[in-house]
mmCIF file of C-alpha atoms in Angstrom:
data_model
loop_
_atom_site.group_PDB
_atom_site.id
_atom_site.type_symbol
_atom_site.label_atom_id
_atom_site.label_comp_id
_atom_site.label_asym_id
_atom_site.label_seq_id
_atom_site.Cartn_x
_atom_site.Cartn_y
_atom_site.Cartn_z
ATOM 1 C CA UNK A 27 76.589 78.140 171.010
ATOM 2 C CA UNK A 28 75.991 81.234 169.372
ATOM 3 C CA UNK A 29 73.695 79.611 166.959
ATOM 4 C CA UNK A 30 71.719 77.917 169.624
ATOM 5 C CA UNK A 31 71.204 81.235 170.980
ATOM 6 C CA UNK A 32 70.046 83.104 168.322
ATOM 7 C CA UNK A 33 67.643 80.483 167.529
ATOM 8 C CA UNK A 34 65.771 80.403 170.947
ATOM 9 C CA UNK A 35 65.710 84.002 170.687
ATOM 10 C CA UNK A 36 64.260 84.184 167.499
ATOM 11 C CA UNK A 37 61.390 81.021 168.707
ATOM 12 C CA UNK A 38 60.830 83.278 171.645
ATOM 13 C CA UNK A 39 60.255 86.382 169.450
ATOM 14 C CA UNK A 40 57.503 84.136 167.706
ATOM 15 C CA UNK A 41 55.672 83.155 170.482
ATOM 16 C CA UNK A 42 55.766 86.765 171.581
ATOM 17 C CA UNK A 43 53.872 87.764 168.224
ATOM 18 C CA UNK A 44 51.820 85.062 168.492
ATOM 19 C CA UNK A 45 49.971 87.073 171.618
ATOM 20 C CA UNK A 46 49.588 90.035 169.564
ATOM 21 C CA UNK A 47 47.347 88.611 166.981
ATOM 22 C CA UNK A 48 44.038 88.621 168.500
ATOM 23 C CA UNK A 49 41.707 87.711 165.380
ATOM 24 C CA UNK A 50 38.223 88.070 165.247
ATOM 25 C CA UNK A 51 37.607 87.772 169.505
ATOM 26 C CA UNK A 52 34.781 90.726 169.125
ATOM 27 C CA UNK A 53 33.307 89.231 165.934
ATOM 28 C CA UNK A 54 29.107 88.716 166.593
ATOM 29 C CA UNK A 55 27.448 86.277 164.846
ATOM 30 C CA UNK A 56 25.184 87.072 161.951
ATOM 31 C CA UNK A 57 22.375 85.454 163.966
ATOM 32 C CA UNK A 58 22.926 87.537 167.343
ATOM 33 C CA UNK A 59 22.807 91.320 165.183
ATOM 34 C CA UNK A 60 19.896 93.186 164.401
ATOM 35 C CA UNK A 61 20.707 95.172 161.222
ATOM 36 C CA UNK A 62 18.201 98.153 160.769
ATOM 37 C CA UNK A 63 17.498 99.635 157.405
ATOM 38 C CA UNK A 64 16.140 102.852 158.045
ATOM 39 C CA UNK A 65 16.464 105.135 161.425
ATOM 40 C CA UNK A 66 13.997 107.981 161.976
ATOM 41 C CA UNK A 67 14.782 110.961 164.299
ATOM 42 C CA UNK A 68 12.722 113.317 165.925
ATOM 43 C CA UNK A 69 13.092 115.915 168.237
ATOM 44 C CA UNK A 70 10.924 117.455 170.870
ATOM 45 C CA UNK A 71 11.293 118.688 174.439
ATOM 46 C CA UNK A 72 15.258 118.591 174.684
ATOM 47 C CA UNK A 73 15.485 114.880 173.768
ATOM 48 C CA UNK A 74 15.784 112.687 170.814
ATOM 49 C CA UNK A 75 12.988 110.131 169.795
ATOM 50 C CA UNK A 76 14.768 107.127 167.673
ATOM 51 C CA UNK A 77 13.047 104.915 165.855
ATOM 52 C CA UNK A 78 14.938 101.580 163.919
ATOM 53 C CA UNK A 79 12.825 99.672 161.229
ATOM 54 C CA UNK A 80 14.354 96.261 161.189
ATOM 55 C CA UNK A 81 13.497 93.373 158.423
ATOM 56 C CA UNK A 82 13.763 90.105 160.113
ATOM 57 C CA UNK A 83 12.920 87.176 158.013
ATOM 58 C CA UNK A 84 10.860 84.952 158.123
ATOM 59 C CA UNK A 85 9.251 81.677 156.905
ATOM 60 C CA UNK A 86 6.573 83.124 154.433
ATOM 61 C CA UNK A 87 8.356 86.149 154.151
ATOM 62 C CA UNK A 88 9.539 89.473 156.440
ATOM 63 C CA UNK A 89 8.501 90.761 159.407
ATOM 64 C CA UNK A 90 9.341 94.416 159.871
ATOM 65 C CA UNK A 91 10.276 95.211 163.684
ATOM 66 C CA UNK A 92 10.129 98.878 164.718
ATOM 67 C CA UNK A 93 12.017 99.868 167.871
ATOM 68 C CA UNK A 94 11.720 103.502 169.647
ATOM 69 C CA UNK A 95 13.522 105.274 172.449
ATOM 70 C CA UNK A 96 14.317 108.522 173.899
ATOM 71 C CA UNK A 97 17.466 109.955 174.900
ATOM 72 C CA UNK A 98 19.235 112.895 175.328
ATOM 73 C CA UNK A 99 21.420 112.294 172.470
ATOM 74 C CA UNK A 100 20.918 110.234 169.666
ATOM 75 C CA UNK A 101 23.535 107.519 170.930
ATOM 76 C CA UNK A 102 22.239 107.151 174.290
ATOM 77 C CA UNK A 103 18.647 106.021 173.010
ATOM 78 C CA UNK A 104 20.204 103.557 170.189
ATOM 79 C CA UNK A 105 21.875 102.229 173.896
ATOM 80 C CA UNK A 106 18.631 101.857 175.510
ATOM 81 C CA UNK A 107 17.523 100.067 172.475
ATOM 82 C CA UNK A 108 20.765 97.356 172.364
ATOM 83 C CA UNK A 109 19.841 96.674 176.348
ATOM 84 C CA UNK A 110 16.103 96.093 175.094
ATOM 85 C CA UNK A 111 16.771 93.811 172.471
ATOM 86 C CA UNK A 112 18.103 90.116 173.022
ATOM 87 C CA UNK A 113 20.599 90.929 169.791
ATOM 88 C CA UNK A 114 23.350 93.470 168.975
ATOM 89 C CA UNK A 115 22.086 96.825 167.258
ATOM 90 C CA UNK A 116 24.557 96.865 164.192
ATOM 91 C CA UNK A 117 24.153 100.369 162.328
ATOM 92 C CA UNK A 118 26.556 100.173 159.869
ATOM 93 C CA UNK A 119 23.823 98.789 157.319
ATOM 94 C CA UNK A 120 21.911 101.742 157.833
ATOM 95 C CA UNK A 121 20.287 102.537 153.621
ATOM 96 C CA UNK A 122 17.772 106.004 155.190
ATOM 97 C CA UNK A 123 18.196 108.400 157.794
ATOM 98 C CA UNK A 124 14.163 109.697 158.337
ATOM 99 C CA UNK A 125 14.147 112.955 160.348
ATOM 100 C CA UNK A 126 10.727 114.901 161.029
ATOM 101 C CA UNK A 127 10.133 118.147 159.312
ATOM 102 C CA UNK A 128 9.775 120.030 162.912
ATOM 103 C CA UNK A 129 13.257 118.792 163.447
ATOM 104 C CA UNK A 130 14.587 120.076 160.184
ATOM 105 C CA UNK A 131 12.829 123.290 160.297
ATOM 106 C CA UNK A 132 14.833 123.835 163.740
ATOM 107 C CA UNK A 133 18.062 122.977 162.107
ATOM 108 C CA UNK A 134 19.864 119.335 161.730
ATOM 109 C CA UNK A 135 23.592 120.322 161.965
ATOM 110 C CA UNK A 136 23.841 118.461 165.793
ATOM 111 C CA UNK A 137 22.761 115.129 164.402
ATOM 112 C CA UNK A 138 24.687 115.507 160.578
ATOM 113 C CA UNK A 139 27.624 116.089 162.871
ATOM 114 C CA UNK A 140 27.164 113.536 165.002
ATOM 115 C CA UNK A 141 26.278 110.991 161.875
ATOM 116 C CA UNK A 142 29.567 111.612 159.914
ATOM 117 C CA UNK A 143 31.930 111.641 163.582
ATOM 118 C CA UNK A 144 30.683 108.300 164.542
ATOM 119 C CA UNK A 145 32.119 105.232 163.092
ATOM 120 C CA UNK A 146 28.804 103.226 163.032
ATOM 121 C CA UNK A 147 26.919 104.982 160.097
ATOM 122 C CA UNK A 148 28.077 105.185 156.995
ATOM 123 C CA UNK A 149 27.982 108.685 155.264
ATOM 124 C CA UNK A 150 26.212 107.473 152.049
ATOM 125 C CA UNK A 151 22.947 106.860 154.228
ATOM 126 C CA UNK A 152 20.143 108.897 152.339
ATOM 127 C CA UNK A 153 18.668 111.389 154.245
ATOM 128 C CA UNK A 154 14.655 111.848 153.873
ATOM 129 C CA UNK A 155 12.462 114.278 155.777
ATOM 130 C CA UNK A 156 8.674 112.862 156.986
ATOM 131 C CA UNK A 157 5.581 115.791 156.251
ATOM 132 C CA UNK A 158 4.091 114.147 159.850
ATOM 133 C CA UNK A 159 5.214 112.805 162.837
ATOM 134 C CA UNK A 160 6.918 109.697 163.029
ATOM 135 C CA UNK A 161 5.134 107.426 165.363
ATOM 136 C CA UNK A 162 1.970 107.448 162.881
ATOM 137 C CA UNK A 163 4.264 107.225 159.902
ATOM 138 C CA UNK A 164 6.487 104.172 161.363
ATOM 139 C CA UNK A 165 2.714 102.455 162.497
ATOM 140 C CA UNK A 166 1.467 102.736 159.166
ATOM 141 C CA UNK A 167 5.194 101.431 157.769
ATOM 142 C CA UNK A 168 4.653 98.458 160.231
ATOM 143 C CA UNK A 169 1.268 97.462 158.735
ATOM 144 C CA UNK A 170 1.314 98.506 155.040
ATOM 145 C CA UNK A 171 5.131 97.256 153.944
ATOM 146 C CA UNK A 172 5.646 93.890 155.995
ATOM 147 C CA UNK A 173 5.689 91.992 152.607
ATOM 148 C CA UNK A 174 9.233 93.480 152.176
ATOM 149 C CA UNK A 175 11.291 95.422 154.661
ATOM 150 C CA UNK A 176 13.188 97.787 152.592
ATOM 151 C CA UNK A 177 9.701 99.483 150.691
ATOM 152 C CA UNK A 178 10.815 102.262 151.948
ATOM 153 C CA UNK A 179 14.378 102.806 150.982
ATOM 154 C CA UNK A 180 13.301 101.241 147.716
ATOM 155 C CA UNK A 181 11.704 104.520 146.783
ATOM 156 C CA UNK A 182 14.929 105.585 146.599
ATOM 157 C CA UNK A 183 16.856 103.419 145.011
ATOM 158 C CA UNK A 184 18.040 104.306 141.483
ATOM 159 C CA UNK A 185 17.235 100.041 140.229
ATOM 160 C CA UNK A 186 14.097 100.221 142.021
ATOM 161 C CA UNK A 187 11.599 102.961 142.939
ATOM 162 C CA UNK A 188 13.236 106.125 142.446
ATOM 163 C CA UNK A 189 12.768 108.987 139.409
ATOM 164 C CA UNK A 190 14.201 112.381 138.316
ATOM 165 C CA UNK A 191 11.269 114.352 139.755
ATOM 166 C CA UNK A 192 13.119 113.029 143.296
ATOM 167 C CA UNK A 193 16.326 114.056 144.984
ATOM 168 C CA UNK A 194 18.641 112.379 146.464
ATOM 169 C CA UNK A 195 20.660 113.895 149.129
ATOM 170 C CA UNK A 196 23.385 111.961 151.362
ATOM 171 C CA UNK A 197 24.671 112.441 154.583
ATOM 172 C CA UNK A 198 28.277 113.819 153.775
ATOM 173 C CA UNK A 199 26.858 116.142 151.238
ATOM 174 C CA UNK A 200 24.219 118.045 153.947
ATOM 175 C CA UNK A 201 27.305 117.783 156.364
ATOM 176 C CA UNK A 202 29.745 119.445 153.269
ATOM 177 C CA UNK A 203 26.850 122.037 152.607
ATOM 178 C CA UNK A 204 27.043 123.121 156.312
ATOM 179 C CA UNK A 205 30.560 124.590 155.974
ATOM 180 C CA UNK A 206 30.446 125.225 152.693
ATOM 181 C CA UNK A 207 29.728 128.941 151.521
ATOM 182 C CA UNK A 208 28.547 128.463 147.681
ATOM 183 C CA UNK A 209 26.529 125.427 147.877
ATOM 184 C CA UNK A 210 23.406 124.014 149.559
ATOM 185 C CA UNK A 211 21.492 121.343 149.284
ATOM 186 C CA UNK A 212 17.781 119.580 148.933
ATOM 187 C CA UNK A 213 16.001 117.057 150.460
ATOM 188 C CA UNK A 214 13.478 115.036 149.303
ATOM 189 C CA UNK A 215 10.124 115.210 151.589
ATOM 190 C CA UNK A 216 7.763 112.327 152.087
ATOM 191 C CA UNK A 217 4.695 111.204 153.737
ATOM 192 C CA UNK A 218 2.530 108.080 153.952
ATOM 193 C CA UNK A 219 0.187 107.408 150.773
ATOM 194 C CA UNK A 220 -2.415 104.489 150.802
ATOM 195 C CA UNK A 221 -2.230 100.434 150.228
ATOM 196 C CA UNK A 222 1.811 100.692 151.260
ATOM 197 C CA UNK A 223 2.584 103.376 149.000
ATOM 198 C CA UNK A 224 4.652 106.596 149.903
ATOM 199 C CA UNK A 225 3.725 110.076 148.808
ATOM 200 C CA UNK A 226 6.379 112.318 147.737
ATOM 201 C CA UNK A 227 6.210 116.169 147.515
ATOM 202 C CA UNK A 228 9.215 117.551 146.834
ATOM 203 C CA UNK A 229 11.888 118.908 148.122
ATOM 204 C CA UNK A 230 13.511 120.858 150.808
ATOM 205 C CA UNK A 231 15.946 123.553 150.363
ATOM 206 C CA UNK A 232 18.366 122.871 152.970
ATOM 207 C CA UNK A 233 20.237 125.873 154.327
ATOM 208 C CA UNK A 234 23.321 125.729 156.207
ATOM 209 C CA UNK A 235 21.655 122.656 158.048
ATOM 210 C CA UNK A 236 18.228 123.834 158.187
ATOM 211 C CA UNK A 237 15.046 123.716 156.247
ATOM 212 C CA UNK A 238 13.913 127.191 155.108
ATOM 213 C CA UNK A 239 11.730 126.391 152.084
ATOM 214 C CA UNK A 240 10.586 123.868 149.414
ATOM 215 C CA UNK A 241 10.231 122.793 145.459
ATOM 216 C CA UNK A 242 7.810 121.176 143.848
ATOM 217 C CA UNK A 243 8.452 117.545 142.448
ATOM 218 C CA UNK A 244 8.089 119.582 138.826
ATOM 219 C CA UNK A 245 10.918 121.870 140.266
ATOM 220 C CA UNK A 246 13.104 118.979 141.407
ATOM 221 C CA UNK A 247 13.914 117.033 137.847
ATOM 222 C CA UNK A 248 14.993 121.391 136.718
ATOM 223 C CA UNK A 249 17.038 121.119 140.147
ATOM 224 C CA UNK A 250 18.317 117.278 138.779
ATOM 225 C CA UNK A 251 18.798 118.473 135.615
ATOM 226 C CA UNK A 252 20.777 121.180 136.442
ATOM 227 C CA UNK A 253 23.121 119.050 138.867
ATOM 228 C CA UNK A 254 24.160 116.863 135.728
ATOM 229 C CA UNK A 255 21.185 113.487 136.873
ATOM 230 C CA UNK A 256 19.500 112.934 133.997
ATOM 231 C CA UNK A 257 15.698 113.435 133.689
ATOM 232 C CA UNK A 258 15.203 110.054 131.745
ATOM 233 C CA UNK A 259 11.558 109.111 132.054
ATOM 234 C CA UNK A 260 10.063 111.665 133.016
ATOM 235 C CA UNK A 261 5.867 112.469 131.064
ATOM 236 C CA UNK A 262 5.907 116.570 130.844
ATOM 237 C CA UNK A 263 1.854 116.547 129.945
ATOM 238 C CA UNK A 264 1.132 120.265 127.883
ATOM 239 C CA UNK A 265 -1.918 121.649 126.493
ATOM 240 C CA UNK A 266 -1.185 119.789 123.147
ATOM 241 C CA UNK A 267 0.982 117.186 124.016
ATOM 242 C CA UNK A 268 2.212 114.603 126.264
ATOM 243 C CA UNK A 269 6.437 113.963 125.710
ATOM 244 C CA UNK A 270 8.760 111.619 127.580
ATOM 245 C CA UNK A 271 11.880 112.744 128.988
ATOM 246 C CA UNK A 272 14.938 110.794 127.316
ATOM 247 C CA UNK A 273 17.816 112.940 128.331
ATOM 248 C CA UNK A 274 18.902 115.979 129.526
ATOM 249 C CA UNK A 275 22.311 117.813 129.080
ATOM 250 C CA UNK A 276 23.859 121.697 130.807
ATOM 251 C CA UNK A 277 25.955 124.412 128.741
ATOM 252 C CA UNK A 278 26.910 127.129 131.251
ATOM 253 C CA UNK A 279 28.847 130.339 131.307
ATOM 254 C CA UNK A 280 29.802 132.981 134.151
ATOM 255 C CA UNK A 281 31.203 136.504 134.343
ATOM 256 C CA UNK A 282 31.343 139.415 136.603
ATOM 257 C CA UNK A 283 30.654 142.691 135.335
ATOM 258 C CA UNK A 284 30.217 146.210 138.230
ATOM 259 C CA UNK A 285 30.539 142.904 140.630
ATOM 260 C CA UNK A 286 27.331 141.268 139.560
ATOM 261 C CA UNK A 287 27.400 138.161 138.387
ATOM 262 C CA UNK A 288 25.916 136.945 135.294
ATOM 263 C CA UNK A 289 25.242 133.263 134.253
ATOM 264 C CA UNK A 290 24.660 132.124 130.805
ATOM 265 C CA UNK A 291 22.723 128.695 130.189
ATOM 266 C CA UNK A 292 21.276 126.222 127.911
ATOM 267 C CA UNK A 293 19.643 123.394 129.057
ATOM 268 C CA UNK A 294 19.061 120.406 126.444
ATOM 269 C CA UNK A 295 15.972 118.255 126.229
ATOM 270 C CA UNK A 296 15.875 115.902 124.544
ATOM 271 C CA UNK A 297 12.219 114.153 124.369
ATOM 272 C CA UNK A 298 9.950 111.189 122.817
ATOM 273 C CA UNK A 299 6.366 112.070 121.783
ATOM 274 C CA UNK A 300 4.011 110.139 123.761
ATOM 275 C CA UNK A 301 0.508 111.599 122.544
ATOM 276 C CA UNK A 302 -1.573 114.230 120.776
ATOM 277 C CA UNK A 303 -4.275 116.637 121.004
ATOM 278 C CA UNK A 304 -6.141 117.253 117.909
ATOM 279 C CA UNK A 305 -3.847 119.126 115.068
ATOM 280 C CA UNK A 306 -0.363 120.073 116.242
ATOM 281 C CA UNK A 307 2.802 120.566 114.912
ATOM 282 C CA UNK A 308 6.612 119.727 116.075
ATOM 283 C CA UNK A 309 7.618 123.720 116.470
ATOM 284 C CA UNK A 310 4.225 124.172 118.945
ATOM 285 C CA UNK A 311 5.363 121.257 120.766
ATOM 286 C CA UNK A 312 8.996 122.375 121.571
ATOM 287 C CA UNK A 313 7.759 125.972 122.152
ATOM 288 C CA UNK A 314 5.002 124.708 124.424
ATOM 289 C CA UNK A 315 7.955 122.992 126.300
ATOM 290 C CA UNK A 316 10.454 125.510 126.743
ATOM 291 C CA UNK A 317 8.150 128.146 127.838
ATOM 292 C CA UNK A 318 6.854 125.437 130.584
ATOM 293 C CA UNK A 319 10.518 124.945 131.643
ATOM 294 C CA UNK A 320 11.512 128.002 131.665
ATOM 295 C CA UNK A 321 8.728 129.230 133.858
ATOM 296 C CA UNK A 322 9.066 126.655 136.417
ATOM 297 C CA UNK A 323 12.654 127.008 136.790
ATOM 298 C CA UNK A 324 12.827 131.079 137.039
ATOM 299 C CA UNK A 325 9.977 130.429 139.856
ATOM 300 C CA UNK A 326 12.503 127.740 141.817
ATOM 301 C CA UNK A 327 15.525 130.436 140.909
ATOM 302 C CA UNK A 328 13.755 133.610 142.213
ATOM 303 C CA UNK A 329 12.911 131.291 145.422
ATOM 304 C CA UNK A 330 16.339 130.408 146.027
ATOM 305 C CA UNK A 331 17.612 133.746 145.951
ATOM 306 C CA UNK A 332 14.695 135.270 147.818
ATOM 307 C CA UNK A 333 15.911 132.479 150.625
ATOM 308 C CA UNK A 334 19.619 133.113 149.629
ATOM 309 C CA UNK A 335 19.837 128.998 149.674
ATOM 310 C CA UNK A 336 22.184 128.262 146.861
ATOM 311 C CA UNK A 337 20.709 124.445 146.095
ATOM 312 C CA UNK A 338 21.899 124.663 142.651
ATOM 313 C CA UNK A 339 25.581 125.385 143.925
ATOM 314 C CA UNK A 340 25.306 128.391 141.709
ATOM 315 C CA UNK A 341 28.326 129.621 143.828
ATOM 316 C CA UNK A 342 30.865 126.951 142.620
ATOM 317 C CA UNK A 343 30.947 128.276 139.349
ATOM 318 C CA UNK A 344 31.826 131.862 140.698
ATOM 319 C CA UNK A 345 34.298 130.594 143.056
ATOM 320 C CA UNK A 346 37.913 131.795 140.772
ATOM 321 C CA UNK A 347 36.123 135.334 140.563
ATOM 322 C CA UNK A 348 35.564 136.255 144.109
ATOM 323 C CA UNK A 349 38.416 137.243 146.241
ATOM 324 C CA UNK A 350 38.581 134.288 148.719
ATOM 325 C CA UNK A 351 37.920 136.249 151.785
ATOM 326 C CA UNK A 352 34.937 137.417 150.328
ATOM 327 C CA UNK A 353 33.629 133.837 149.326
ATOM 328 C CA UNK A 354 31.794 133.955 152.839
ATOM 329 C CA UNK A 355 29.230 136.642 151.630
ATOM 330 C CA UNK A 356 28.364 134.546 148.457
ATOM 331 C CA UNK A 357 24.985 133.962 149.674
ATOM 332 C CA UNK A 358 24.004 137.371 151.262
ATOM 333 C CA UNK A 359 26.073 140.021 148.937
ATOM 334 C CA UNK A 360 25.835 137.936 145.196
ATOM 335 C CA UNK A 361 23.519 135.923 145.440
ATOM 336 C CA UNK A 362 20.786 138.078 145.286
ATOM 337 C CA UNK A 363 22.382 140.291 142.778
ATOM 338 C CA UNK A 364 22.651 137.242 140.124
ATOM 339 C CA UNK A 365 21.139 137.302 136.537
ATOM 340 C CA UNK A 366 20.289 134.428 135.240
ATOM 341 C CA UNK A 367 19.903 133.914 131.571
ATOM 342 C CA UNK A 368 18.541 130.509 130.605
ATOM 343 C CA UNK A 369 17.476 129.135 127.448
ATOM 344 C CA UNK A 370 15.822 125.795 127.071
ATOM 345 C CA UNK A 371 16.016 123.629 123.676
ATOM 346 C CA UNK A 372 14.065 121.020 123.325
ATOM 347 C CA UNK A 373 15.184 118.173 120.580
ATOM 348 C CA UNK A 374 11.874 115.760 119.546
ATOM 349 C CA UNK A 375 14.459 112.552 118.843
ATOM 350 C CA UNK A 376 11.713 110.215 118.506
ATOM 351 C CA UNK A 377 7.829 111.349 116.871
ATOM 352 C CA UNK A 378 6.741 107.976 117.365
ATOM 353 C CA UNK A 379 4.891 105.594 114.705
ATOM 354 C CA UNK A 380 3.213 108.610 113.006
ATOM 355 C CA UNK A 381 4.911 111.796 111.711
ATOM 356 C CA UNK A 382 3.772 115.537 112.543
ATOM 357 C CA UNK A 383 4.071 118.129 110.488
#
C-alpha cells in the first residue's frame, strides 16, 4: 500500500514539474525581428531623436531601412518604432552606437547609463560620434551604402575597414571612464565622405562623459600605440622618406618626487622602408622619425593636461603612489604637474630590395 502511495505521489510530483517548464513560449521568429546594426542618437529640445539602420535582404542584394523617432527617453522612441514596424525591434545585435557631436559636447553619461542598465544592448557596441547632424548623415547612408548594410560598422572592424590611426572605444569602457578617476577615454569622430565612403578625423577626448577636445588621426595611432594596439600599417611620409609601420612596443617607468610625478618612456618602432628622396641615409631616416613622433605626441600630451582628460590612463600607473583618498584629485592636482620624458627609437627591420648607406 505504501508503495502504491509513494508512487502516485512521486507521478504527481512529475506532472507538477511538467507545468513549470515553459520552453521557448516568447521565442520570435527570425522572420518577424528586425535586427538593426547601427543606432544613432541625437539630442535637441529635451527629447531624444533615434535613428535604426536596418539591412534587410534582398534578392539582388540589401536594402538598408532607416527608422527615426522622438521620445523623451531613448526607450520610449525605440517603442514608437516597434508599434511602427510590422516586426519586432531586436537590439541585442546592435555592432555601432552613432551619437551627434552637439550631444557629446553636452555630455553622454544619461544614455552610457542607460546603454549598460538595459538588457537589450550589449556593452561591446562601438561608440562613434557624427561631425553633422544625423538626418543628412543617415540620408546619405541610405543612398551611398545599400550594396551592403554594415559599410558603416565595417570601418570599424579590425578584419575589415579599420587602422591604427582610428580608435576604438566601447560602451562599458566610456561608462568605466565615467567613474573612474585616472582614466578617460577617446572616441573616434566621423562624417560622410563621397561615392559611400566615410571620412574620419580623429578623435575625441572624452571626459568624464563629455567631449571637451580632439586629436588628430596622426595623434590617434601615438594614443594606440601607447594603449598597447599596434600601429601595423601605418605610411609615416617625411621630408626624405616614406616608412611603413610594422610594429610598435611601450617601456614605461613612474616615480614621485616633492609629489610630482615623473614618467619615464620609450616607445619602439619598428618600420619597413617604403621609398626615397634623392641621397639619404638609415641614421637621417630614424632621426627624421623620432623627432616627428615626438613632436606630435608632446602636442596631444600638453593637450590632455591643458584639458586635464587623462585619455592615455596616465593615472593607472600612479595609482600605488597616491594615498587612495586622494586618487579623486588625479586629474586636477597631478595631472597638470606631470613630466613626461619620452624617447622614441625607431628600428628600420626591413630596407627593402636596395640597401642605404
Amino acid at each position: 500500500m505504501m508503495q502504491r502511495i509513494s508512487r502516485l505521489l512521486g507521478i504527481m510530483i512529475s506532472l507538477g514539474l511538467l507545468g513549470c517548464l515553459c520552453g521557448c513560449w516568447d521565442n520570435r521568429d527570425i522572420d518577424h525581428r528586425s535586427m538593426p546594426v547601427v543606432m544613432g542618437v541625437s539630442f535637441h529640445n529635451n527629447l531624444y531623436k533615434v535613428f535604426l539602420q536596418i539591412p534587410e535582404p534582398r534578392p539582388k542584394g540589401i536594402n538598408i531601412r532607416i527608422l527615426k523617432q522622438e521620445g523623451i527617453t531613448i526607450s520610449q522612441a525605440v517603442d514608437k518604432l516597434s508599434e511602427r514596424v510590422e516586426s519586432s525591434v531586436d537590439l541585442l545585435h546592435l555592432k555601432m552606437i552613432l551619437v551627434e557631436k552637439g550631444y557629446a559636447e553636452q555630455g553622454l553619461n544619461d544614455s552610457i547609463k542607460s546603454f549598460m542598465r538595459s538588457r537589450q544592448i550589449s556593452s561591446k557596441a562601438i561608440i562613434v560620434i557624427c561631425e553633422e547632424r544625423l538626418d543628412p548623415f543617415f540620408d546619405y547612408v541610405k543612398k551611398s551604402m545599400t550594396p551592403k548594410g554594415t559599410t558603416l560598422y565595417d570601418c570599424f572592424e579590425k578584419n575589415a575597414g579599420w587602422n591604427p590611426q582610428m580608435s576604438l572605444t566601447r560602451i562599458w569602457e566610456v561608462y568605466r571612464s565615467i567613474f573612474s578617476y585616472t582614466r578617460d577615454v577617446a572616441i573616434p569622430i566621423i562624417k560622410s565622405g563621397t561615392n559611400g565612403t566615410i571620412d574620419y578625423l580623429g578623435s575625441a577626448i572624452i571626459k568624464n562623459g563629455k567631449m571637451v577636445d580632439r586629436i588628430t588621426p596622426e595623434e590617434t595611432l601615438l594614443f594606440n600605440s601607447f594603449k598597447g594596439n599596434s600601429a601595423q600599417g601605418k605610411i609615416e611620409v617625411m621630408n626624405d622618406a616614406s616608412v611603413q609601420v610594422l610594429s610598435s612596443s611601450m617601456r614605461h617607468h613612474s616615480s614621485f618626487k616633492n609629489q610630482i610625478p615623473y614618467l619615464d618612456v620609450q616607445i619602439t618602432i619598428k618600420v619597413t622602408i617604403m621609398e626615397t628622396r634623392g641621397d639619404v641615409t638609415t641614421e637621417r631616416i630614424k632621426q627624421e622619425m623620432n623627432e616627428i613622433l615626438s613632436a606630435s605626441f608632446n602636442h596631444m600630451f600638453q593637450k590632455t593636461k591643458a584639458r586635464e582628460a587623462d585619455i592615455l590612463g596616465l593615472g593607472q600607473l600612479f595609482r600605488k603612489q597616491i594615498p587612495r583618498d586622494r586618487l579623486s584629485n588625479w586629474r586636477k592636482e597631478y595631472l597638470p604637474k606631470l613630466e613626461l620624458r619620452l624617447k622614441f627609437k625607431t628600428i628600420i627591420q626591413n630596407e627593402g630590395n636596395t640597401k642605404l648607406a
